[in-house]
Tab-separated table of C-alpha atoms and ligand atoms in Angstrom:
chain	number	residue	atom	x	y	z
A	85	UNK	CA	0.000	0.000	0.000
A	86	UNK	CA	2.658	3.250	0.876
A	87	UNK	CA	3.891	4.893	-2.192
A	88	UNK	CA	7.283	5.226	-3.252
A	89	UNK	CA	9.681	7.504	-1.407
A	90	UNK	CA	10.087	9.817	-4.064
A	91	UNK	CA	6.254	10.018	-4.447
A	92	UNK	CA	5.917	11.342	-0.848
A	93	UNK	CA	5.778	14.876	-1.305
A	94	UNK	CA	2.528	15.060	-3.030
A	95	UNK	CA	-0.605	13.159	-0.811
A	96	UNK	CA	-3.722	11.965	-2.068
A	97	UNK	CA	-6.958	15.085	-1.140
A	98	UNK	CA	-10.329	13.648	-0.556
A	99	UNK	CA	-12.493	16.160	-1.116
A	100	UNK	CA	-16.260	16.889	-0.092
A	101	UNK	CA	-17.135	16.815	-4.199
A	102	UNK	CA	-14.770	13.525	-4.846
A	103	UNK	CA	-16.090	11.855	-1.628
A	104	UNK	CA	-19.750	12.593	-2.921
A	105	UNK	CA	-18.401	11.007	-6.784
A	106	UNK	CA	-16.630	7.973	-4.954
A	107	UNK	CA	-19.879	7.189	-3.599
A	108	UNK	CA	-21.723	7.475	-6.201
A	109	UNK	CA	-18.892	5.698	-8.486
A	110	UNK	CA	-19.501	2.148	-5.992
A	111	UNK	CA	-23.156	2.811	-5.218
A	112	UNK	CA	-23.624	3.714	-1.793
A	113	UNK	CA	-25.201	0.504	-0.360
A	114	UNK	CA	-22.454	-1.078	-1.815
A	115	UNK	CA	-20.352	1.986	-0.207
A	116	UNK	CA	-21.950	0.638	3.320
A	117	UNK	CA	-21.975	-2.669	2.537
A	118	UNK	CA	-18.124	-3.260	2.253
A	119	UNK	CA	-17.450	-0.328	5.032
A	120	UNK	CA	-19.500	-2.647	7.774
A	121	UNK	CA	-17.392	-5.652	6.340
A	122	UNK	CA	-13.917	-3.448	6.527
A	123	UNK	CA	-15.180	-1.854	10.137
A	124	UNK	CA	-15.880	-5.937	11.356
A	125	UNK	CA	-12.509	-6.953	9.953
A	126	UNK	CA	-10.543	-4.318	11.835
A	127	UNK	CA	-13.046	-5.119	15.095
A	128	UNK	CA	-12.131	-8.797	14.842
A	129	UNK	CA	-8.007	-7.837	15.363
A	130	UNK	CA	-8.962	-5.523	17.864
A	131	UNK	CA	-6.438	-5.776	20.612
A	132	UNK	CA	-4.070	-5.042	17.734
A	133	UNK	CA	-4.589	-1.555	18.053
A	134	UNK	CA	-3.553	1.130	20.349
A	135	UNK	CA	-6.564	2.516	22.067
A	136	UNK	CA	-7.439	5.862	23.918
A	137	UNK	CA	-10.269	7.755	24.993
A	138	UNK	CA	-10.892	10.205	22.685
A	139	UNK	CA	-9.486	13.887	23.703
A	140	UNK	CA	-12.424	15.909	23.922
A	141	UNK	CA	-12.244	19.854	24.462
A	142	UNK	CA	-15.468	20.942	25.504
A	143	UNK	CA	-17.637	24.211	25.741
A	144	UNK	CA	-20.968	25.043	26.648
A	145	UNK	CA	-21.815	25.040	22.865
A	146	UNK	CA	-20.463	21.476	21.820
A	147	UNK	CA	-17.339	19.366	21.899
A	148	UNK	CA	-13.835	19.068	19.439
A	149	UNK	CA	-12.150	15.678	20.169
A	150	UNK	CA	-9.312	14.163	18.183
A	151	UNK	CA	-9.684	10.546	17.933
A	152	UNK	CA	-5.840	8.604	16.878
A	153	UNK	CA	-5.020	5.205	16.869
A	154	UNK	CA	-2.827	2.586	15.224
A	155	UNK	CA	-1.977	-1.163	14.388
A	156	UNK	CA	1.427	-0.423	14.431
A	157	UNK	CA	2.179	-0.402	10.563
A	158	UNK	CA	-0.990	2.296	10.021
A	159	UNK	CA	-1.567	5.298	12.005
A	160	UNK	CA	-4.870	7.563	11.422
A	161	UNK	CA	-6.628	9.857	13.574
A	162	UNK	CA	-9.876	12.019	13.119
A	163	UNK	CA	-10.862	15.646	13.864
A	164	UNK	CA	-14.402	15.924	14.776
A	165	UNK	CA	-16.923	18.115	16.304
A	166	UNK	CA	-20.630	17.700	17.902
A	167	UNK	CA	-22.181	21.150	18.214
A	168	UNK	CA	-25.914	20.528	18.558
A	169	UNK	CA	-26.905	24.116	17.972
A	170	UNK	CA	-25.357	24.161	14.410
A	171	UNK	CA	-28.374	23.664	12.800
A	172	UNK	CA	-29.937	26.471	13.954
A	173	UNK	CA	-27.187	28.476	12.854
A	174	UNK	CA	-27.015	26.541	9.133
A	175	UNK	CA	-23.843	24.390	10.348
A	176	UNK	CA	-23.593	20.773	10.530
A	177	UNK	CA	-23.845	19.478	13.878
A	178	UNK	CA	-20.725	16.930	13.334
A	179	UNK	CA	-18.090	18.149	10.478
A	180	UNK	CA	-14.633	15.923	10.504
A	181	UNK	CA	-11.911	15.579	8.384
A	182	UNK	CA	-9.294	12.942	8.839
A	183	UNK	CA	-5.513	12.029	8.306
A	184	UNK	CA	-3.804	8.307	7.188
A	185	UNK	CA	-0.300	8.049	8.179
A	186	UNK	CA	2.178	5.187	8.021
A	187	UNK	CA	4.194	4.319	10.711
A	188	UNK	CA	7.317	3.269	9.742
A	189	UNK	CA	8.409	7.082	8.360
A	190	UNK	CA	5.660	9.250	10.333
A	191	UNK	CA	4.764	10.724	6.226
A	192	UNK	CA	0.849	11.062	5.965
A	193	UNK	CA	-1.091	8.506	3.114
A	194	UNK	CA	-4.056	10.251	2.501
A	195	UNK	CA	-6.120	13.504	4.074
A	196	UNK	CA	-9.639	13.383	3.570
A	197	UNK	CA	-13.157	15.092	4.514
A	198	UNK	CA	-14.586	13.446	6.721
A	199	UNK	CA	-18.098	14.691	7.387
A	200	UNK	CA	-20.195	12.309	4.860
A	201	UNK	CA	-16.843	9.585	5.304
A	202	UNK	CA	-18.144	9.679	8.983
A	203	UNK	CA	-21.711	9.432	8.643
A	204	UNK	CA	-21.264	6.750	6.263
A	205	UNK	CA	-18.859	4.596	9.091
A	206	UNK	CA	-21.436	5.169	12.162
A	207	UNK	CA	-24.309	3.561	10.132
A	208	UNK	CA	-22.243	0.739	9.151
A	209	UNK	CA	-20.735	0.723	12.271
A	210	UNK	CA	-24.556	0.365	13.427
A	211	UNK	CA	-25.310	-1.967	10.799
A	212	UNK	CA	-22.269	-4.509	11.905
A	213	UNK	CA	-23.608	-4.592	15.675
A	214	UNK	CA	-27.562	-5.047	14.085
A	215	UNK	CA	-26.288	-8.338	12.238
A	216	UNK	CA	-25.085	-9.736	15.344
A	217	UNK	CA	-27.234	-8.611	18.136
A	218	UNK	CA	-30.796	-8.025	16.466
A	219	UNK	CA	-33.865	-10.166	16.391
A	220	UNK	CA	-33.329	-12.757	13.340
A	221	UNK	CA	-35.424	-11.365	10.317
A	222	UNK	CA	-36.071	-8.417	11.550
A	223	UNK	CA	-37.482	-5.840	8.913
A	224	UNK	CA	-39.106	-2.888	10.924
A	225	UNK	CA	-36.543	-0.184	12.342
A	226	UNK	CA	-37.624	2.694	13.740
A	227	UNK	CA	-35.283	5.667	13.577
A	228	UNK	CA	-35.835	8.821	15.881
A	229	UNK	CA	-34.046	11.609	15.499
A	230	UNK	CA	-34.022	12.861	11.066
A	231	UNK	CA	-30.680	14.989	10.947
A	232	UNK	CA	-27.584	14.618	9.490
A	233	UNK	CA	-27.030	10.730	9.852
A	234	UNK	CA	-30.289	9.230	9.472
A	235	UNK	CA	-30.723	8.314	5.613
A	236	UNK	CA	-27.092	6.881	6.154
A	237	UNK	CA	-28.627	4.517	9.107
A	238	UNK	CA	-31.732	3.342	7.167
A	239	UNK	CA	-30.043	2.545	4.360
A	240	UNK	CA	-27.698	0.717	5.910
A	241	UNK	CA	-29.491	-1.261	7.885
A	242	UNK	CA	-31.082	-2.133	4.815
A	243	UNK	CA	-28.106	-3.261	2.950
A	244	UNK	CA	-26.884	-5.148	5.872
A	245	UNK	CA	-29.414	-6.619	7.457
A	246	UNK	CA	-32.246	-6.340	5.499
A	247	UNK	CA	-34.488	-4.031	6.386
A	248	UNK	CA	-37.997	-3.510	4.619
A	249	UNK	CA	-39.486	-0.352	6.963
A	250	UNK	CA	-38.241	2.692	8.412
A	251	UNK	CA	-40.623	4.194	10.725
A	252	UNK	CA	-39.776	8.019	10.775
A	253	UNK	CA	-40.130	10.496	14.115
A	254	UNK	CA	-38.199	13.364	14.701
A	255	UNK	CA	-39.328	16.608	17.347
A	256	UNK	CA	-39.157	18.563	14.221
A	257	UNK	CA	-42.203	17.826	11.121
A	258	UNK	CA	-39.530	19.032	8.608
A	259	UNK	CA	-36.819	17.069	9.648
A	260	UNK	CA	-39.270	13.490	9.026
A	261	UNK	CA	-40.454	15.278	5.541
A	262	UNK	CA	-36.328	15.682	4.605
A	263	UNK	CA	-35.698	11.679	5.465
A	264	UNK	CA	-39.213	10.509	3.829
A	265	UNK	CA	-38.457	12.566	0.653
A	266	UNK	CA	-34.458	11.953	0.707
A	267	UNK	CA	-35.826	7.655	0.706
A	268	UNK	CA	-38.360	7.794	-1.489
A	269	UNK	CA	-36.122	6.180	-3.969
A	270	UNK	CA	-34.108	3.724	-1.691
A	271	UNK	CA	-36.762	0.483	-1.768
A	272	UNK	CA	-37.560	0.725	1.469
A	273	UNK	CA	-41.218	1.567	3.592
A	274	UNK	CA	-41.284	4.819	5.261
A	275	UNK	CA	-43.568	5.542	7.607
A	276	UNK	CA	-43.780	9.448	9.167
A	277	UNK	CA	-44.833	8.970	12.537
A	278	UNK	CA	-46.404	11.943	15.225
A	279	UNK	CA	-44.404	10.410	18.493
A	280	UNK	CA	-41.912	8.443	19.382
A	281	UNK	CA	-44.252	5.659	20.692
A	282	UNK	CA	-46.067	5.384	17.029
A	283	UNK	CA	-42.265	4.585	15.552
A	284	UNK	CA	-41.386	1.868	17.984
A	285	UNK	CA	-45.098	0.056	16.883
A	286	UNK	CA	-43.588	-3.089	15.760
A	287	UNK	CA	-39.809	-2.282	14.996
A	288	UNK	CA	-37.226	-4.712	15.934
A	289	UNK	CA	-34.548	-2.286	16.086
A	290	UNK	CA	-34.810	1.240	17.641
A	291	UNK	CA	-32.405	3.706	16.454
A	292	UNK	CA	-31.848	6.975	18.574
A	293	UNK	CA	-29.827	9.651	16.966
A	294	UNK	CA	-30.918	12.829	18.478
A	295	UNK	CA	-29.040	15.670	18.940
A	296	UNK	CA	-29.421	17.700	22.373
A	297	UNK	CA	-26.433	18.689	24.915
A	298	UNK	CA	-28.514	17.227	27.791
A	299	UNK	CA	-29.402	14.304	29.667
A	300	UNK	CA	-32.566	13.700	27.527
A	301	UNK	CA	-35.265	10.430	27.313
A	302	UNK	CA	-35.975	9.919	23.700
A	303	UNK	CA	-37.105	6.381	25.018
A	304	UNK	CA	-38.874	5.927	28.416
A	305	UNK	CA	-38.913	2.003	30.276
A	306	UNK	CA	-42.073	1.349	29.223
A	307	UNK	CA	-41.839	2.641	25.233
A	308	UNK	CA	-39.506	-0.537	25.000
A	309	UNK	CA	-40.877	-4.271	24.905
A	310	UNK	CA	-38.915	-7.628	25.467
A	311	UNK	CA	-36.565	-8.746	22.226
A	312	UNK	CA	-35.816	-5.312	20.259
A	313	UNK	CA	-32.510	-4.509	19.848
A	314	UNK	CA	-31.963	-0.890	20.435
A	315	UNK	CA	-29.149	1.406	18.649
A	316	UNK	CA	-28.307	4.671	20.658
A	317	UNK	CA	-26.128	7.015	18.911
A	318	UNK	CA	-26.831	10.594	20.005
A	319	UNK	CA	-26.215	10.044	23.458
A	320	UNK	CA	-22.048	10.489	23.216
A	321	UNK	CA	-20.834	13.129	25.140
A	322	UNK	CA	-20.762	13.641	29.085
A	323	UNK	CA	-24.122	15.220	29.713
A	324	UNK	CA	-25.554	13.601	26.375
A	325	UNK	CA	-27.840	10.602	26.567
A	326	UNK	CA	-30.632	9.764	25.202
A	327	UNK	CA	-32.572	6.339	26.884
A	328	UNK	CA	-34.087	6.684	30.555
A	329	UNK	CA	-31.428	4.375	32.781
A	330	UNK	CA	-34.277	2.260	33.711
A	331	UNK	CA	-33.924	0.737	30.097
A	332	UNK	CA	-30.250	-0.259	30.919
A	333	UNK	CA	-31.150	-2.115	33.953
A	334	UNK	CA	-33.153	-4.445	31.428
A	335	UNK	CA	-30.744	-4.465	28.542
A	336	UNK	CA	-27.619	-6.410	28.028
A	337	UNK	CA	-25.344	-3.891	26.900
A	338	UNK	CA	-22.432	-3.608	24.256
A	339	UNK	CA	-20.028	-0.975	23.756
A	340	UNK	CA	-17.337	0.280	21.818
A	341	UNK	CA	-14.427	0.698	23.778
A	342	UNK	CA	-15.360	0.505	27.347
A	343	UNK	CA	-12.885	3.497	28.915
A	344	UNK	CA	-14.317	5.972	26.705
A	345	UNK	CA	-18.058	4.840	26.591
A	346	UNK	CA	-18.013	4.906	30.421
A	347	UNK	CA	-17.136	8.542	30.020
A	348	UNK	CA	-19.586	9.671	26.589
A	349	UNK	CA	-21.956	6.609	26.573
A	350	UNK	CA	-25.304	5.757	28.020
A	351	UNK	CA	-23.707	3.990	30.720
A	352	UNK	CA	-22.243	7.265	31.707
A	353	UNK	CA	-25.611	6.989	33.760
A	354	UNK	CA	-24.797	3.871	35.390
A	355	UNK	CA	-22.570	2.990	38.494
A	356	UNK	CA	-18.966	1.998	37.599
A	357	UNK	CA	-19.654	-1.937	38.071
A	358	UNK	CA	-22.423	-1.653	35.385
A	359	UNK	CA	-21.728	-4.812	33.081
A	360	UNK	CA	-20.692	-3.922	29.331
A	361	UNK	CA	-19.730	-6.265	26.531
A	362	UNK	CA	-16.690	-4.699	24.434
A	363	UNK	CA	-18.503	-5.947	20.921
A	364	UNK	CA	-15.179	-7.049	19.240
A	365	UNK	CA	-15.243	-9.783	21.822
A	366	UNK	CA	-18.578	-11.364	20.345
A	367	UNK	CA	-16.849	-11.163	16.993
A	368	UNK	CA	-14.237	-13.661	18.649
A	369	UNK	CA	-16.657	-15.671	20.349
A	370	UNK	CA	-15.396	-14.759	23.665
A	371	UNK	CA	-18.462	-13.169	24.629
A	372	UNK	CA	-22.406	-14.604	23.698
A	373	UNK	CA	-23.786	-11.875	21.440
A	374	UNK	CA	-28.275	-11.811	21.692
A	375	UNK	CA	-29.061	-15.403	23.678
A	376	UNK	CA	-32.417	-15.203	23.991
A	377	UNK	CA	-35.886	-14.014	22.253
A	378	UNK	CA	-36.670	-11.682	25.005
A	379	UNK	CA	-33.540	-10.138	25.360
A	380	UNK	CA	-32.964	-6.446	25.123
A	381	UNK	CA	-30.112	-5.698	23.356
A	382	UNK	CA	-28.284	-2.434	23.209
A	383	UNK	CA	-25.355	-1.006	21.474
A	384	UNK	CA	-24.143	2.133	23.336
A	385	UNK	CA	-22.172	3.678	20.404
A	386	UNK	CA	-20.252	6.588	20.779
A	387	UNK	CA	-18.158	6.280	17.518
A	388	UNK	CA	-14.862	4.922	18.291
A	389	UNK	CA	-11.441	5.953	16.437
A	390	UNK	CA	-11.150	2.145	14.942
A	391	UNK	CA	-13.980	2.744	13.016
A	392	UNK	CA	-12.291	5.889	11.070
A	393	UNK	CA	-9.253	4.041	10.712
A	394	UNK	CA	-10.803	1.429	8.905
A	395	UNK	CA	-12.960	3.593	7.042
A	396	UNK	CA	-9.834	5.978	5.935
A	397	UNK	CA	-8.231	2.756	4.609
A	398	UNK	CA	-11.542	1.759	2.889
A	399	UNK	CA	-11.272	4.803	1.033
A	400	UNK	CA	-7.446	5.116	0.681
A	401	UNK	CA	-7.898	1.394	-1.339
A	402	UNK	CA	-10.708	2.092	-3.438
A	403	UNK	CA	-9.049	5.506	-4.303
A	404	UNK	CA	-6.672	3.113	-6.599
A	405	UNK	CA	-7.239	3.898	-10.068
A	406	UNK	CA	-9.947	6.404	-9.874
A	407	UNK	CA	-9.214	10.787	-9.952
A	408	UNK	CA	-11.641	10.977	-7.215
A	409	UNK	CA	-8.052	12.799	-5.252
A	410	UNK	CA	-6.189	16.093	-5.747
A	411	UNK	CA	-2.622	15.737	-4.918
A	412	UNK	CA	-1.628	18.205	-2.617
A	413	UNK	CA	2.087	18.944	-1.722
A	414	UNK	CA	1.521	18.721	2.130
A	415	UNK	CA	5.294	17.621	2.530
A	416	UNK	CA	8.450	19.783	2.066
A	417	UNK	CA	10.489	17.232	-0.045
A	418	UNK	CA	14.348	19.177	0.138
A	419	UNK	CA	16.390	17.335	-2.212
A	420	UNK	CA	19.373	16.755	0.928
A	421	UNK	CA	16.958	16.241	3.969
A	422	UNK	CA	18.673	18.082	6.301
A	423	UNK	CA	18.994	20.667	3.700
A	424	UNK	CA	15.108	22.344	4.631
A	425	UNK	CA	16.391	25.854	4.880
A	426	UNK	CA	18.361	25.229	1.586
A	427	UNK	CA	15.250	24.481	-0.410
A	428	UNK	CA	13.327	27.967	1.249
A	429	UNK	CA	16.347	29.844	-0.229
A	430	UNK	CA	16.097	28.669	-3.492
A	431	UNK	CA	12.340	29.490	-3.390
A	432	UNK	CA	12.968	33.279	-2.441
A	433	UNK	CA	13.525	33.850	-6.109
A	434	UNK	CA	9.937	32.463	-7.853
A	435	UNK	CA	8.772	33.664	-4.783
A	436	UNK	CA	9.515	37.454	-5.538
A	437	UNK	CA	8.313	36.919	-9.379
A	438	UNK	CA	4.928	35.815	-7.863
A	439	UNK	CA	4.709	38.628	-5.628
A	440	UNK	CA	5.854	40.925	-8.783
A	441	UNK	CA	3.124	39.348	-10.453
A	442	UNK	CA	0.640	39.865	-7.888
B	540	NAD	P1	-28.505	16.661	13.491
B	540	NAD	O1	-28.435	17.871	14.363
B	540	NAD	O2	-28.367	16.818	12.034
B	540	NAD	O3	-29.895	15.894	13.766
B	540	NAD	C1	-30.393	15.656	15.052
B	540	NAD	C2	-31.908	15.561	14.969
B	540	NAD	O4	-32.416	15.192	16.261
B	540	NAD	C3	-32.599	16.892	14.598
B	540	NAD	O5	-33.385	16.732	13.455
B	540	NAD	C4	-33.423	17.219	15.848
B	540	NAD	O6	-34.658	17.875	15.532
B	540	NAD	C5	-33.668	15.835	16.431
B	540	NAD	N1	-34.032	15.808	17.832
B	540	NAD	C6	-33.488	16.517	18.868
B	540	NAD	N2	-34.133	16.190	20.026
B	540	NAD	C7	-35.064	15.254	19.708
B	540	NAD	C8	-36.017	14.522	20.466
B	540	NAD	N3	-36.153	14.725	21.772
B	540	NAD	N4	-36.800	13.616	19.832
B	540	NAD	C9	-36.695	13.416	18.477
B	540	NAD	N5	-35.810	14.094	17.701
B	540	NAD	C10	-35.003	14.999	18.317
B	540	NAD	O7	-27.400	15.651	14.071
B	540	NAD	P2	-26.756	14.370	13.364
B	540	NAD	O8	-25.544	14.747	12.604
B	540	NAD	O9	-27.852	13.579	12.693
B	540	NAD	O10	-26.270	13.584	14.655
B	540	NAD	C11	-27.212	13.068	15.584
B	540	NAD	C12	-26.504	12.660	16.850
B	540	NAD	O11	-25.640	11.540	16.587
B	540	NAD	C13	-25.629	13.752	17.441
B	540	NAD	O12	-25.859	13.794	18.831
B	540	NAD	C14	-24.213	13.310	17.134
B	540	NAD	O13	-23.295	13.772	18.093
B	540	NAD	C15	-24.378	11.801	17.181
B	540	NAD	N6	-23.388	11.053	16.398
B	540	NAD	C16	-22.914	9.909	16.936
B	540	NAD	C17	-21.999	9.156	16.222
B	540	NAD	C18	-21.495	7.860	16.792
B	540	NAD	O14	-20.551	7.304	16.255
B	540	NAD	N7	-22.108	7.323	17.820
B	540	NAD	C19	-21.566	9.580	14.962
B	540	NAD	C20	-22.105	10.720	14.410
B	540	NAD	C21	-23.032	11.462	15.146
């Protein structure tokens, strides 16, 4: 995979327009598809990686966290935000861009957006934990909360693990109008629900992606019947959750990485001692994933760094062969490299014609 010494100076750009044409090159439930497979793959050599908490700065408005990690030949981290106000103010709530490195020289592979990269890796993020821990057939979701990420999530829940019906609610009538209309197209049911409780009618899984700096309850106890699996995804932020803790005391609950979901997660709600399953460990079969009918299942995600460092090495491969990059010359390449102040010199004298030019 890592180009050529001499190649090094220049980096393959992902930008928002060639992430949008990669997409559409593949397909995007193909896009989602492969993603939950390359997300799984990574999961599955899991203590492999070095892991950390994600460093979060935080204000009253959102959060900015940096989320690195490695396998020791690949290096990749994530810049990210969650400002829930945004919207209001015509700003995403969650922009990101992201950075590939390889380890053995410290030189970057690949900077891309990351924005649409990472709303594409939480739903098949979602989708991977839905194929083990759902009901068996199940084909109703219901998916509360219509921003940013939600098309993402139906659909791939769909490709995954074939879902026929998204049930729709969101506290905001044009928010469920946006999804229905941006799904027409995709094959599957929608349904526009009034309330929460009309969305849940007969789903299997239960999506929450809301976005609200408080400790909210999109979900009460008694909204939520024996066997659904339930995917919580807004709630991941200290001060952010989304499900009343009564539903936790039912559920058998999996999680990301447990240091950092104790922190961000659901669970944040929970005493210390609160049992969690790390997911990769049902992927090994070192932990039982769903075991029973009437089993509650949830999967606290917060979004953890392994997921963008498989998904920035998704896109790094299938960039092979396509001009869906701009090289950018992000690395000062001095012919003698110790010879950095050298190659400034010899610059000074195109630099002045430019400037003369100017
Ligand atoms: P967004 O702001 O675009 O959409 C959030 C939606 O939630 C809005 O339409 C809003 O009206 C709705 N909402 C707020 N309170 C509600 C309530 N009580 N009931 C129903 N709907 C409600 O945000 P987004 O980009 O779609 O992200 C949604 C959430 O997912 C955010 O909190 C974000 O931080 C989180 N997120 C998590 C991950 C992860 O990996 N776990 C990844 C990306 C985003």
């Amino acid at each position: 995979m890592p180009p050529s010494p001499s190649a090094l100076a220049f980096i393959p750009f992902v930008s928002v327009e060639n992430m949008m044409r990669l997409v559409h090159h593949f397909g995007i439930e193909t896009v989602l598809r492969e993603l939950t497979d390359a997300i799984e793959a990574d999961f599955r050599r899991w203590p492999l990686f070095e892991k950390t908490p994600r460093l979060a700065s935080h204000s009253e408005q959102g959060v900015i966290e940096l989320m690195p990690t490695s396998d020791g030949e690949v290096y990749s981290f994530k810049y990210v935000n969650g400002h829930p106000s945004n919207t209001a103010k015509g700003f995403q709530t969650v922009a990101a861009f992201g950075l590939l490195a390889r380890v053995d020289t410290g030189y970057p592979l690949m900077l891309t957006e990351m924005t649409l990269l990472t709303a594409l890796r939480t739903a098949a993020t979602s989708a991977m934990a839905a194929r083990h821990l759902a009901p068996r057939d199940a084909k109703v979701m219901a998916m509360i909360g219509n921003g940013a990420q939600a098309e993402f999530q139906a659909l791939a829940m769909k490709a995954v693990v074939g879902i026929e019906e998204v049930r729709l609610f969101d506290i905001d009538g044009q928010a469920i109008r946006k999804t229905a209309a941006n799904l027409r197209d995709s094959g599957l049911r929608i349904v526009a629900c009034e309330t929460a409780e009309e969305a849940i009618e007969g789903a299997q899984i239960i999506t929450t992606c809301t976005a609200d700096k408080a400790y909210a309850t999109i979900l009460t106890d008694n909204m939520v019947g024996a066997g659904v699996h339930l995917n919580a995804i807004g709630g991941d932020c200290p001060g952010k959750t989304e499900l009343h803790k009564d539903i936790l005391s039912r559920a058998r609950t999996f999680v990301e990485f447990e240091p950092q979901t104790r922190i961000e997660g659901e669970i944040q709600q929970m005493a210390a001692d609160y049992p969690v399953t790390e997911f990769w460990r049902v992927l090994q079969g070192e932990a039982p994933g769903r075991s029973d009918v009437r089993q509650i299942t949830l999967f606290d995600s917060v979004g953890f760094a392994v997921e963008d460092f498989a998904a920035l090495r998704y896109v790094h491969a299938k960039l092979q062969g396509t001009s869906f990059f701009q090289d950018i010359d992000m690395l000062a390449d001095p012919d003698d490299p110790r010879d950095l102040f050298g190659m400034l010199q010899r610059a000074a004298p195109e630099a002045a014609l430019v400037q003369a030019a100017g």
